[in-house]
PDB file of C-alpha atoms in Angstrom:
ATOM      1  CA  MET A   1      -0.826  51.453 -94.872  1.00 48.00           C
ATOM      2  CA  SER A   2       1.386  50.689 -91.918  1.00 60.00           C
ATOM      3  CA  ASP A   3       3.778  47.790 -91.863  1.00 66.00           C
ATOM      4  CA  GLU A   4       1.938  46.539 -88.715  1.00 70.00           C
ATOM      5  CA  LEU A   5      -1.419  46.354 -90.519  1.00 67.00           C
ATOM      6  CA  MET A   6       0.162  44.600 -93.491  1.00 65.00           C
ATOM      7  CA  ARG A   7       1.810  42.070 -91.156  1.00 68.00           C
ATOM      8  CA  VAL A   8      -1.496  41.380 -89.366  1.00 69.00           C
ATOM      9  CA  VAL A   9      -3.265  40.529 -92.643  1.00 71.00           C
ATOM     10  CA  SER A  10      -0.359  38.583 -94.233  1.00 68.00           C
ATOM     11  CA  GLU A  11       0.961  36.775 -91.136  1.00 75.00           C
ATOM     12  CA  GLY A  12      -1.914  36.934 -88.707  1.00 79.00           C
ATOM     13  CA  MET A  13      -4.377  35.426 -91.180  1.00 85.00           C
ATOM     14  CA  PRO A  14      -2.529  32.498 -92.797  1.00 88.00           C
ATOM     15  CA  LEU A  15      -5.683  31.423 -94.687  1.00 90.00           C
ATOM     16  CA  ALA A  16      -5.565  34.753 -96.558  1.00 90.00           C
ATOM     17  CA  ALA A  17      -2.063  33.969 -97.783  1.00 89.00           C
ATOM     18  CA  THR A  18      -2.970  30.345 -98.633  1.00 91.00           C
ATOM     19  CA  MET A  19      -5.898  31.619-100.759  1.00 93.00           C
ATOM     20  CA  GLY A  20      -3.809  34.223-102.530  1.00 93.00           C
ATOM     21  CA  ILE A  21      -5.588  37.262-101.126  1.00 94.00           C
ATOM     22  CA  GLU A  22      -3.677  40.430-101.969  1.00 93.00           C
ATOM     23  CA  VAL A  23      -3.721  43.510 -99.715  1.00 92.00           C
ATOM     24  CA  LYS A  24      -4.286  46.783-101.532  1.00 93.00           C
ATOM     25  CA  THR A  25      -5.014  49.124 -98.579  1.00 92.00           C
ATOM     26  CA  VAL A  26      -5.884  48.675 -94.903  1.00 92.00           C
ATOM     27  CA  SER A  27      -7.298  51.508 -92.813  1.00 93.00           C
ATOM     28  CA  ALA A  28     -10.063  52.023 -90.294  1.00 94.00           C
ATOM     29  CA  GLY A  29     -12.091  53.926 -92.927  1.00 96.00           C
ATOM     30  CA  GLU A  30     -11.634  51.615 -95.875  1.00 97.00           C
ATOM     31  CA  THR A  31      -9.844  48.328 -96.540  1.00 95.00           C
ATOM     32  CA  VAL A  32      -9.379  46.905-100.065  1.00 96.00           C
ATOM     33  CA  LEU A  33      -8.302  43.353-100.773  1.00 96.00           C
ATOM     34  CA  SER A  34      -8.355  41.323-103.988  1.00 97.00           C
ATOM     35  CA  LEU A  35      -8.347  37.732-105.133  1.00 98.00           C
ATOM     36  CA  ASP A  36      -7.622  36.311-108.546  1.00 98.00           C
ATOM     37  CA  TRP A  37      -9.937  33.629-109.930  1.00 98.00           C
ATOM     38  CA  ARG A  38      -8.277  30.198-109.968  1.00 97.00           C
ATOM     39  CA  ALA A  39      -9.757  26.881-110.987  1.00 97.00           C
ATOM     40  CA  GLU A  40      -8.920  25.233-107.656  1.00 96.00           C
ATOM     41  CA  LEU A  41     -11.143  27.807-105.922  1.00 97.00           C
ATOM     42  CA  CYS A  42     -14.188  27.009-108.059  1.00 97.00           C
ATOM     43  CA  THR A  43     -17.331  24.910-107.830  1.00 96.00           C
ATOM     44  CA  THR A  44     -18.969  23.325-110.859  1.00 94.00           C
ATOM     45  CA  GLY A  45     -18.930  25.249-114.168  1.00 95.00           C
ATOM     46  CA  GLY A  46     -15.843  27.219-113.248  1.00 97.00           C
ATOM     47  CA  ILE A  47     -17.699  29.526-110.849  1.00 98.00           C
ATOM     48  CA  LEU A  48     -15.711  30.914-107.922  1.00 98.00           C
ATOM     49  CA  HIS A  49     -16.966  29.131-104.799  1.00 98.00           C
ATOM     50  CA  GLY A  50     -19.243  31.179-102.570  1.00 97.00           C
ATOM     51  CA  GLY A  51     -17.156  30.182 -99.524  1.00 97.00           C
ATOM     52  CA  VAL A  52     -14.106  31.712-101.205  1.00 97.00           C
ATOM     53  CA  LEU A  53     -15.976  34.994-101.701  1.00 98.00           C
ATOM     54  CA  MET A  54     -17.191  34.891 -98.079  1.00 97.00           C
ATOM     55  CA  THR A  55     -13.642  34.325 -96.899  1.00 97.00           C
ATOM     56  CA  LEU A  56     -12.396  37.229 -98.908  1.00 97.00           C
ATOM     57  CA  ALA A  57     -15.160  39.472 -97.493  1.00 98.00           C
ATOM     58  CA  ASP A  58     -14.572  38.233 -93.894  1.00 96.00           C
ATOM     59  CA  THR A  59     -10.849  38.920 -94.210  1.00 95.00           C
ATOM     60  CA  ALA A  60     -11.431  42.389 -95.542  1.00 96.00           C
ATOM     61  CA  GLY A  61     -14.005  43.172 -92.841  1.00 97.00           C
ATOM     62  CA  ALA A  62     -11.790  41.840 -90.068  1.00 95.00           C
ATOM     63  CA  ALA A  63      -8.812  43.856 -91.316  1.00 94.00           C
ATOM     64  CA  CYS A  64     -10.904  47.025 -91.497  1.00 95.00           C
ATOM     65  CA  ALA A  65     -12.251  46.480 -87.971  1.00 95.00           C
ATOM     66  CA  PHE A  66      -8.799  45.693 -86.614  1.00 93.00           C
ATOM     67  CA  ALA A  67      -7.391  48.915 -88.128  1.00 93.00           C
ATOM     68  CA  GLY A  68      -9.856  50.896 -86.020  1.00 93.00           C
ATOM     69  CA  LEU A  69      -9.240  49.145 -82.708  1.00 92.00           C
ATOM     70  CA  PRO A  70      -7.729  50.755 -79.637  1.00 90.00           C
ATOM     71  CA  GLU A  71      -4.083  49.843 -78.941  1.00 88.00           C
ATOM     72  CA  GLY A  72      -3.700  46.184 -77.960  1.00 89.00           C
ATOM     73  CA  ALA A  73      -7.332  45.213 -78.670  1.00 92.00           C
ATOM     74  CA  ARG A  74      -8.287  42.313 -80.985  1.00 92.00           C
ATOM     75  CA  THR A  75     -11.303  41.448 -82.992  1.00 93.00           C
ATOM     76  CA  SER A  76     -13.308  38.379 -83.968  1.00 94.00           C
ATOM     77  CA  THR A  77     -16.232  37.877 -86.323  1.00 95.00           C
ATOM     78  CA  VAL A  78     -19.388  37.083 -84.374  1.00 96.00           C
ATOM     79  CA  GLU A  79     -21.973  37.408 -87.199  1.00 97.00           C
ATOM     80  CA  SER A  80     -21.791  37.531 -90.997  1.00 97.00           C
ATOM     81  CA  SER A  81     -24.382  37.675 -93.739  1.00 97.00           C
ATOM     82  CA  THR A  82     -23.505  37.485 -97.463  1.00 98.00           C
ATOM     83  CA  HIS A  83     -25.810  38.094-100.427  1.00 98.00           C
ATOM     84  CA  PHE A  84     -24.646  36.910-103.832  1.00 98.00           C
ATOM     85  CA  PHE A  85     -25.807  38.708-106.983  1.00 98.00           C
ATOM     86  CA  ALA A  86     -23.709  37.259-109.777  1.00 98.00           C
ATOM     87  CA  ALA A  87     -21.298  34.437-110.517  1.00 98.00           C
ATOM     88  CA  VAL A  88     -17.588  35.048-110.958  1.00 98.00           C
ATOM     89  CA  ARG A  89     -16.116  32.999-113.834  1.00 97.00           C
ATOM     90  CA  GLY A  90     -12.765  34.702-114.187  1.00 98.00           C
ATOM     91  CA  GLY A  91     -10.685  37.774-113.433  1.00 98.00           C
ATOM     92  CA  THR A  92     -10.170  39.410-110.099  1.00 98.00           C
ATOM     93  CA  VAL A  93     -12.627  40.084-107.278  1.00 98.00           C
ATOM     94  CA  THR A  94     -12.060  43.169-105.232  1.00 98.00           C
ATOM     95  CA  ALA A  95     -13.381  43.455-101.704  1.00 98.00           C
ATOM     96  CA  THR A  96     -13.926  46.962-100.290  1.00 98.00           C
ATOM     97  CA  ALA A  97     -14.795  47.032 -96.581  1.00 98.00           C
ATOM     98  CA  ARG A  98     -16.094  50.111 -94.765  1.00 98.00           C
ATOM     99  CA  PRO A  99     -17.305  50.452 -91.165  1.00 98.00           C
ATOM    100  CA  LEU A 100     -21.008  51.164 -90.610  1.00 98.00           C
ATOM    101  CA  HIS A 101     -20.615  51.400 -86.833  1.00 97.00           C
ATOM    102  CA  SER A 102     -17.559  51.523 -84.576  1.00 95.00           C
ATOM    103  CA  GLY A 103     -18.433  51.075 -80.894  1.00 93.00           C
ATOM    104  CA  ARG A 104     -16.779  50.008 -77.699  1.00 92.00           C
ATOM    105  CA  SER A 105     -17.905  46.404 -77.905  1.00 95.00           C
ATOM    106  CA  THR A 106     -18.670  45.808 -81.593  1.00 96.00           C
ATOM    107  CA  THR A 107     -17.799  47.065 -85.013  1.00 97.00           C
ATOM    108  CA  VAL A 108     -20.146  46.537 -87.971  1.00 98.00           C
ATOM    109  CA  VAL A 109     -18.493  46.383 -91.390  1.00 98.00           C
ATOM    110  CA  GLN A 110     -20.030  46.216 -94.861  1.00 98.00           C
ATOM    111  CA  THR A 111     -17.998  44.709 -97.661  1.00 98.00           C
ATOM    112  CA  GLU A 112     -18.720  45.061-101.355  1.00 98.00           C
ATOM    113  CA  LEU A 113     -17.408  42.345-103.694  1.00 98.00           C
ATOM    114  CA  ARG A 114     -16.917  43.530-107.239  1.00 98.00           C
ATOM    115  CA  ASP A 115     -15.627  41.819-110.391  1.00 98.00           C
ATOM    116  CA  ASP A 116     -13.236  43.334-112.967  1.00 96.00           C
ATOM    117  CA  THR A 117     -16.048  45.276-114.634  1.00 97.00           C
ATOM    118  CA  GLY A 118     -17.063  46.865-111.361  1.00 98.00           C
ATOM    119  CA  ARG A 119     -20.245  44.754-111.191  1.00 98.00           C
ATOM    120  CA  LEU A 120     -21.411  44.094-107.642  1.00 98.00           C
ATOM    121  CA  VAL A 121     -21.241  40.295-107.201  1.00 98.00           C
ATOM    122  CA  GLY A 122     -21.783  40.152-103.433  1.00 98.00           C
ATOM    123  CA  LEU A 123     -22.407  42.191-100.331  1.00 98.00           C
ATOM    124  CA  THR A 124     -21.416  41.105 -96.785  1.00 98.00           C
ATOM    125  CA  ASN A 125     -22.447  42.719 -93.535  1.00 98.00           C
ATOM    126  CA  GLN A 126     -20.591  41.443 -90.482  1.00 98.00           C
ATOM    127  CA  THR A 127     -20.294  42.217 -86.798  1.00 98.00           C
ATOM    128  CA  GLN A 128     -16.862  42.092 -85.254  1.00 96.00           C
ATOM    129  CA  ALA A 129     -16.469  41.868 -81.465  1.00 96.00           C
ATOM    130  CA  VAL A 130     -14.021  44.250 -79.918  1.00 96.00           C
ATOM    131  CA  LEU A 131     -11.892  42.159 -77.538  1.00 95.00           C
ATOM    132  CA  ALA A 132      -9.964  44.062 -74.847  1.00 88.00           C
ATOM    133  CA  ALA A 133      -6.171  43.886 -74.710  1.00 79.00           C
ATOM    134  CA  ARG A 134      -4.835  40.923 -72.679  1.00 72.00           C
TER     135      ARG A 134
END
């Protein structure tokens, strides 16, 4: 992973740092991020909030899309759909994002959210706009 891609995720997305999202790998082919369960990120019953999981998935998808952009281009999420399959009550959630389509004007990324046991807890499909360099 290049220092530039690491900087984009850690400095360019301050919410990711605030939430404690950890960067494992960033590339155009696959991006992996993780987030540890914390009580302050939960809803009732100690369940990790769905919005937290959606933020993790969006961050992973955006980083994956960004890694595949032409020099100087930017990206922005224009559509996102998340399906939840299981609650997360502890441990670490890992988000693995892979492109389904990389075009001139959009990139479509699918992100799997898995718990410590490898169980699929959520699946996000998102469309990222490819924004030309300024």
